[in-house]
mmCIF file of C-alpha atoms in Angstrom:
data_model
loop_
_atom_site.group_PDB
_atom_site.id
_atom_site.type_symbol
_atom_site.label_atom_id
_atom_site.label_comp_id
_atom_site.label_asym_id
_atom_site.label_seq_id
_atom_site.Cartn_x
_atom_site.Cartn_y
_atom_site.Cartn_z
ATOM 1 C CA MET A 1 -3.767 -24.530 79.020
ATOM 2 C CA GLY A 2 -4.753 -25.473 82.891
ATOM 3 C CA HIS A 3 -1.349 -26.330 83.566
ATOM 4 C CA GLN A 4 0.152 -23.378 82.036
ATOM 5 C CA ARG A 5 -2.266 -21.277 83.617
ATOM 6 C CA VAL A 6 -1.195 -23.069 86.961
ATOM 7 C CA MET A 7 2.391 -22.883 86.041
ATOM 8 C CA ARG A 8 1.957 -18.877 85.608
ATOM 9 C CA ARG A 9 0.167 -18.742 88.696
ATOM 10 C CA PHE A 10 3.262 -20.588 90.352
ATOM 11 C CA ALA A 11 5.590 -18.179 88.934
ATOM 12 C CA LYS A 12 3.636 -15.063 90.139
ATOM 13 C CA TRP A 13 3.508 -16.361 93.679
ATOM 14 C CA HIS A 14 7.274 -17.361 93.220
ATOM 15 C CA ILE A 15 7.885 -13.629 92.625
ATOM 16 C CA TRP A 16 6.317 -12.082 95.471
ATOM 17 C CA LEU A 17 7.506 -14.564 98.026
ATOM 18 C CA GLY A 18 10.762 -13.664 96.427
ATOM 19 C CA TRP A 19 10.534 -10.109 97.350
ATOM 20 C CA LEU A 20 9.069 -10.903 100.441
ATOM 21 C CA VAL A 21 11.921 -13.263 101.997
ATOM 22 C CA GLY A 22 14.675 -11.727 99.969
ATOM 23 C CA VAL A 23 15.856 -9.217 102.626
ATOM 24 C CA PRO A 24 15.822 -12.335 105.528
ATOM 25 C CA VAL A 25 17.345 -14.845 103.662
ATOM 26 C CA LEU A 26 20.156 -12.400 102.263
ATOM 27 C CA MET A 27 20.602 -11.552 106.050
ATOM 28 C CA TRP A 28 20.817 -15.331 106.681
ATOM 29 C CA THR A 29 23.402 -15.855 104.315
ATOM 30 C CA VAL A 30 25.743 -12.906 105.046
ATOM 31 C CA THR A 31 25.388 -13.560 108.964
ATOM 32 C CA GLY A 32 25.772 -17.368 108.695
ATOM 33 C CA LEU A 33 28.828 -16.878 106.332
ATOM 34 C CA VAL A 34 30.575 -14.047 108.997
ATOM 35 C CA MET A 35 29.502 -16.596 112.069
ATOM 36 C CA VAL A 36 31.638 -19.357 110.129
ATOM 37 C CA ILE A 37 34.753 -17.344 109.071
ATOM 38 C CA THR A 38 36.659 -17.977 112.174
ATOM 39 C CA PRO A 39 36.717 -21.219 114.539
ATOM 40 C CA ILE A 40 34.186 -21.519 117.040
ATOM 41 C CA GLU A 41 36.929 -22.189 119.457
ATOM 42 C CA GLU A 42 38.905 -19.056 118.492
ATOM 43 C CA VAL A 43 35.691 -16.972 118.878
ATOM 44 C CA ARG A 44 35.104 -18.451 122.645
ATOM 45 C CA GLY A 45 38.683 -17.206 123.348
ATOM 46 C CA ASN A 46 39.657 -20.851 124.001
ATOM 47 C CA HIS A 47 43.023 -20.040 122.314
ATOM 48 C CA LEU A 48 43.970 -17.452 124.722
ATOM 49 C CA ARG A 49 43.850 -19.549 127.720
ATOM 50 C CA ILE A 50 46.797 -21.090 128.946
ATOM 51 C CA GLU A 51 46.076 -24.658 130.041
ATOM 52 C CA SER A 52 48.181 -25.828 133.444
ATOM 53 C CA PRO A 53 47.397 -29.100 135.254
ATOM 54 C CA PRO A 54 46.192 -28.668 138.216
ATOM 55 C CA SER A 55 48.638 -28.695 141.278
ATOM 56 C CA PRO A 56 48.792 -32.120 143.363
ATOM 57 C CA LEU A 57 48.133 -31.928 147.032
ATOM 58 C CA PRO A 58 50.695 -32.769 149.242
ATOM 59 C CA SER A 59 50.413 -36.207 150.910
ATOM 60 C CA ASP A 60 50.371 -35.077 154.212
ATOM 61 C CA THR A 61 47.423 -32.358 153.726
ATOM 62 C CA GLU A 62 44.562 -32.334 156.628
ATOM 63 C CA ILE A 63 41.486 -30.628 155.273
ATOM 64 C CA ALA A 64 38.371 -29.654 157.445
ATOM 65 C CA VAL A 65 35.183 -27.980 155.950
ATOM 66 C CA ALA A 66 32.532 -28.475 157.322
ATOM 67 C CA LEU A 67 28.669 -27.374 156.059
ATOM 68 C CA PRO A 68 26.553 -25.098 157.506
ATOM 69 C CA ALA A 69 24.428 -26.850 160.043
ATOM 70 C CA ASP A 70 21.324 -24.821 159.061
ATOM 71 C CA GLY A 71 22.496 -25.396 155.456
ATOM 72 C CA GLU A 72 19.149 -26.172 153.016
ATOM 73 C CA ARG A 73 21.210 -25.584 150.006
ATOM 74 C CA PRO A 74 21.559 -29.146 148.240
ATOM 75 C CA VAL A 75 25.264 -29.305 146.821
ATOM 76 C CA ARG A 76 26.668 -30.655 143.161
ATOM 77 C CA SER A 77 30.161 -31.405 144.351
ATOM 78 C CA VAL A 78 32.740 -30.755 146.324
ATOM 79 C CA SER A 79 36.453 -30.089 145.159
ATOM 80 C CA THR A 80 40.107 -29.607 146.718
ATOM 81 C CA GLN A 81 43.211 -28.498 144.919
ATOM 82 C CA MET A 82 46.273 -26.220 144.985
ATOM 83 C CA GLU A 83 45.702 -22.789 143.945
ATOM 84 C CA ARG A 84 48.252 -20.570 143.784
ATOM 85 C CA GLY A 85 50.163 -22.183 146.603
ATOM 86 C CA GLU A 86 47.094 -22.664 148.575
ATOM 87 C CA THR A 87 44.761 -25.595 149.456
ATOM 88 C CA ILE A 88 41.455 -24.531 148.393
ATOM 89 C CA THR A 89 37.964 -26.570 149.305
ATOM 90 C CA ARG A 90 35.349 -25.077 146.652
ATOM 91 C CA ILE A 91 31.883 -26.158 147.257
ATOM 92 C CA THR A 92 29.706 -25.884 144.408
ATOM 93 C CA TYR A 93 25.706 -25.759 145.178
ATOM 94 C CA MET A 94 23.213 -26.939 142.634
ATOM 95 C CA ASP A 95 22.109 -22.864 142.413
ATOM 96 C CA GLY A 96 25.265 -22.243 140.494
ATOM 97 C CA THR A 97 26.806 -20.076 143.611
ATOM 98 C CA SER A 98 29.795 -21.409 145.105
ATOM 99 C CA GLU A 99 32.070 -20.901 148.691
ATOM 100 C CA ARG A 100 35.705 -21.520 148.917
ATOM 101 C CA TYR A 101 37.454 -22.868 152.034
ATOM 102 C CA ARG A 102 41.100 -23.060 153.240
ATOM 103 C CA ALA A 103 42.387 -25.813 154.495
ATOM 104 C CA ASP A 104 41.401 -25.118 158.166
ATOM 105 C CA GLY A 105 37.807 -24.791 157.568
ATOM 106 C CA THR A 106 37.489 -20.538 157.037
ATOM 107 C CA GLN A 107 35.853 -19.442 154.431
ATOM 108 C CA MET A 108 37.379 -16.972 152.199
ATOM 109 C CA SER A 109 36.171 -13.857 151.047
ATOM 110 C CA PRO A 110 35.212 -13.082 147.588
ATOM 111 C CA LEU A 111 37.891 -12.530 144.980
ATOM 112 C CA SER A 112 39.843 -9.084 145.338
ATOM 113 C CA ASP A 113 40.426 -6.578 142.663
ATOM 114 C CA VAL A 114 44.188 -7.353 142.516
ATOM 115 C CA GLU A 115 43.645 -11.355 142.715
ATOM 116 C CA ALA A 116 41.279 -11.303 139.674
ATOM 117 C CA ARG A 117 43.990 -9.470 138.172
ATOM 118 C CA MET A 118 46.605 -11.947 139.111
ATOM 119 C CA ILE A 119 44.392 -14.710 137.839
ATOM 120 C CA VAL A 120 43.774 -13.115 134.210
ATOM 121 C CA SER A 121 47.796 -12.676 134.052
ATOM 122 C CA LYS A 122 48.487 -16.149 134.800
ATOM 123 C CA GLU A 123 45.878 -18.033 132.692
ATOM 124 C CA ILE A 124 45.062 -15.766 129.598
ATOM 125 C CA ARG A 125 47.885 -14.996 127.109
ATOM 126 C CA GLY A 126 48.519 -10.939 127.171
ATOM 127 C CA GLY A 127 46.487 -11.189 130.347
ATOM 128 C CA ASP A 128 48.867 -8.677 131.890
ATOM 129 C CA LYS A 129 47.534 -5.860 129.801
ATOM 130 C CA VAL A 130 45.324 -4.614 131.910
ATOM 131 C CA ILE A 131 43.304 -1.077 130.983
ATOM 132 C CA GLY A 132 40.769 -1.241 133.872
ATOM 133 C CA THR A 133 38.567 -3.886 136.328
ATOM 134 C CA LYS A 134 35.001 -3.516 137.400
ATOM 135 C CA ARG A 135 32.845 -5.736 140.105
ATOM 136 C CA PHE A 136 29.714 -6.843 138.684
ATOM 137 C CA ASP A 137 26.703 -8.058 141.217
ATOM 138 C CA ALA A 138 24.888 -11.290 139.935
ATOM 139 C CA GLU A 139 21.582 -9.237 138.925
ATOM 140 C CA SER A 140 23.482 -6.635 136.868
ATOM 141 C CA VAL A 141 25.902 -8.628 134.837
ATOM 142 C CA PRO A 142 27.137 -6.985 131.303
ATOM 143 C CA PHE A 143 25.219 -8.337 128.018
ATOM 144 C CA ASP A 144 28.256 -10.080 127.048
ATOM 145 C CA PHE A 145 28.360 -12.132 130.147
ATOM 146 C CA ARG A 146 24.737 -13.396 130.459
ATOM 147 C CA ARG A 147 25.321 -15.606 133.549
ATOM 148 C CA PRO A 148 23.703 -14.650 136.867
ATOM 149 C CA MET A 149 26.692 -14.762 139.168
ATOM 150 C CA PRO A 150 29.009 -12.090 140.402
ATOM 151 C CA VAL A 151 31.996 -11.368 138.673
ATOM 152 C CA TRP A 152 34.960 -9.361 137.987
ATOM 153 C CA GLN A 153 35.578 -7.632 134.256
ATOM 154 C CA VAL A 154 39.486 -7.600 133.697
ATOM 155 C CA ALA A 155 39.369 -5.568 130.357
ATOM 156 C CA LEU A 156 42.480 -5.841 128.546
ATOM 157 C CA GLU A 157 44.442 -3.650 125.855
ATOM 158 C CA ASP A 158 42.983 -5.511 122.508
ATOM 159 C CA GLY A 159 39.400 -5.245 123.441
ATOM 160 C CA THR A 160 39.432 -8.650 125.494
ATOM 161 C CA HIS A 161 37.081 -9.112 128.296
ATOM 162 C CA VAL A 162 38.022 -11.420 130.989
ATOM 163 C CA TYR A 163 35.285 -12.171 133.657
ATOM 164 C CA VAL A 164 36.742 -13.816 136.857
ATOM 165 C CA GLY A 165 33.981 -15.241 139.606
ATOM 166 C CA THR A 166 34.215 -13.443 142.730
ATOM 167 C CA GLU A 167 33.062 -16.697 144.413
ATOM 168 C CA THR A 168 34.787 -19.188 142.210
ATOM 169 C CA GLY A 169 37.984 -17.490 141.785
ATOM 170 C CA ASN A 170 37.935 -19.022 138.054
ATOM 171 C CA VAL A 171 37.995 -17.710 134.403
ATOM 172 C CA GLU A 172 34.293 -18.254 133.797
ATOM 173 C CA ALA A 173 34.530 -16.524 129.925
ATOM 174 C CA VAL A 174 36.948 -14.766 127.592
ATOM 175 C CA ARG A 175 34.926 -12.635 125.421
ATOM 176 C CA THR A 176 37.205 -11.158 122.642
ATOM 177 C CA ARG A 177 36.169 -8.274 120.069
ATOM 178 C CA TRP A 178 35.186 -11.034 117.308
ATOM 179 C CA TRP A 179 33.143 -12.663 119.785
ATOM 180 C CA ARG A 180 30.752 -9.466 120.248
ATOM 181 C CA THR A 181 30.615 -9.264 116.474
ATOM 182 C CA PHE A 182 29.903 -13.382 116.400
ATOM 183 C CA ASP A 183 27.273 -12.390 119.399
ATOM 184 C CA PHE A 184 25.790 -9.485 117.186
ATOM 185 C CA MET A 185 25.659 -11.692 113.936
ATOM 186 C CA TRP A 186 23.577 -14.493 115.863
ATOM 187 C CA GLY A 187 21.233 -12.346 117.011
ATOM 188 C CA LEU A 188 20.549 -10.993 113.811
ATOM 189 C CA HIS A 189 20.506 -14.796 112.084
ATOM 190 C CA ILE A 190 17.847 -15.595 114.509
ATOM 191 C CA MET A 191 16.019 -12.315 114.250
ATOM 192 C CA ASN A 192 16.280 -11.729 118.429
ATOM 193 C CA LEU A 193 18.676 -8.777 119.261
ATOM 194 C CA GLN A 194 17.326 -8.523 122.789
ATOM 195 C CA THR A 195 18.152 -11.653 124.240
ATOM 196 C CA ARG A 196 19.939 -13.446 121.626
ATOM 197 C CA GLU A 197 18.354 -16.714 122.714
ATOM 198 C CA LEU A 198 16.897 -19.416 120.331
ATOM 199 C CA ASP A 199 15.103 -21.360 123.276
ATOM 200 C CA ASP A 200 12.428 -18.378 123.668
ATOM 201 C CA GLN A 201 9.867 -20.098 121.616
ATOM 202 C CA SER A 202 7.058 -17.796 122.881
ATOM 203 C CA GLY A 203 8.223 -14.326 121.752
ATOM 204 C CA PHE A 204 7.405 -11.960 118.686
ATOM 205 C CA ASN A 205 10.784 -12.883 117.369
ATOM 206 C CA TYR A 206 10.473 -16.354 117.137
ATOM 207 C CA ALA A 207 7.062 -16.545 115.639
ATOM 208 C CA MET A 208 8.852 -13.759 112.859
ATOM 209 C CA LEU A 209 11.642 -16.516 112.491
ATOM 210 C CA VAL A 210 9.376 -19.396 112.011
ATOM 211 C CA LEU A 211 7.316 -17.444 109.514
ATOM 212 C CA PHE A 212 10.155 -16.362 107.165
ATOM 213 C CA ALA A 213 11.661 -19.732 107.435
ATOM 214 C CA ALA A 214 8.321 -21.262 106.347
ATOM 215 C CA LEU A 215 7.796 -18.984 103.790
ATOM 216 C CA GLY A 216 11.030 -19.348 102.316
ATOM 217 C CA VAL A 217 10.782 -23.409 102.113
ATOM 218 C CA ILE A 218 7.622 -22.600 100.042
ATOM 219 C CA GLY A 219 9.134 -20.242 97.651
ATOM 220 C CA SER A 220 12.158 -22.863 97.153
ATOM 221 C CA ILE A 221 9.444 -25.603 96.306
ATOM 222 C CA LEU A 222 8.036 -23.330 93.907
ATOM 223 C CA GLY A 223 11.244 -22.581 92.207
ATOM 224 C CA CYS A 224 12.007 -26.380 92.169
ATOM 225 C CA ILE A 225 8.370 -26.843 90.516
ATOM 226 C CA LEU A 226 9.009 -23.878 87.962
ATOM 227 C CA MET A 227 11.965 -25.886 86.856
ATOM 228 C CA PHE A 228 9.741 -28.378 85.128
ATOM 229 C CA ARG A 229 7.630 -25.992 83.491
ATOM 230 C CA ARG A 230 7.310 -26.619 79.709
ATOM 231 C CA ARG A 231 8.736 -23.489 77.637
ATOM 232 C CA LYS A 232 7.815 -23.147 73.945
ATOM 233 C CA ALA A 233 10.365 -23.439 71.435
ATOM 234 C CA ARG A 234 11.453 -20.207 69.861
ATOM 235 C CA PRO A 235 11.075 -20.119 65.982
ATOM 236 C CA VAL A 236 14.183 -20.542 64.050
ATOM 237 C CA PRO A 237 14.454 -17.288 61.900
ATOM 238 C CA MET A 238 14.843 -18.281 58.108
ATOM 239 C CA ILE A 239 17.828 -17.056 56.399
ATOM 240 C CA ASP A 240 17.380 -16.234 52.875
ATOM 241 C CA LYS A 241 20.418 -17.552 50.543
#
């Protein structure tokens, strides 16, 4: 009787845990299913990028680029390549910012609206179908970009947003409509629609995620235990002949 009593108690706990974690488990399952429907490379818009090898520098190219004498920012990398028929040297700093210089050492001004459109038209499939552009400072970038750097947002007819760095001159991100759906589902999946980041382990959303995950594990263990519950054999009714 003691064994049966424990099993009945486990069954009752399992039912209550099922009601408690049923909605989060269903949400995790649905959002996980939606996120795996489309390959991640397509979600990131990589299929829209037109890959082209960098143009080689002419053998007689002379480059004269000097860092500011009073510069205190540590440099991460320096690269020189041909961009749209012009020799460009890009200096990237450790804080993520960058500067572009021409071959004669003069610093280039931030990317213009027209230049951003030209880059998107050349490097993105369907990039010539632009419906609008908007410039954003590093402190006020759109939510679907979420990187602290100044960019041009080039909006295309199919709902895709292409972000071009005003300092880098590169396509920094491609955000399709499906990417925004995926991003929303990811926020639901980790129970964090505000930042949609999983590395913030001190907030209320993270605590709720851990709590419901733990309750789900406990409910699964109880369910496995109840599989071995002994059941009384049902009496077989006698049939009169």
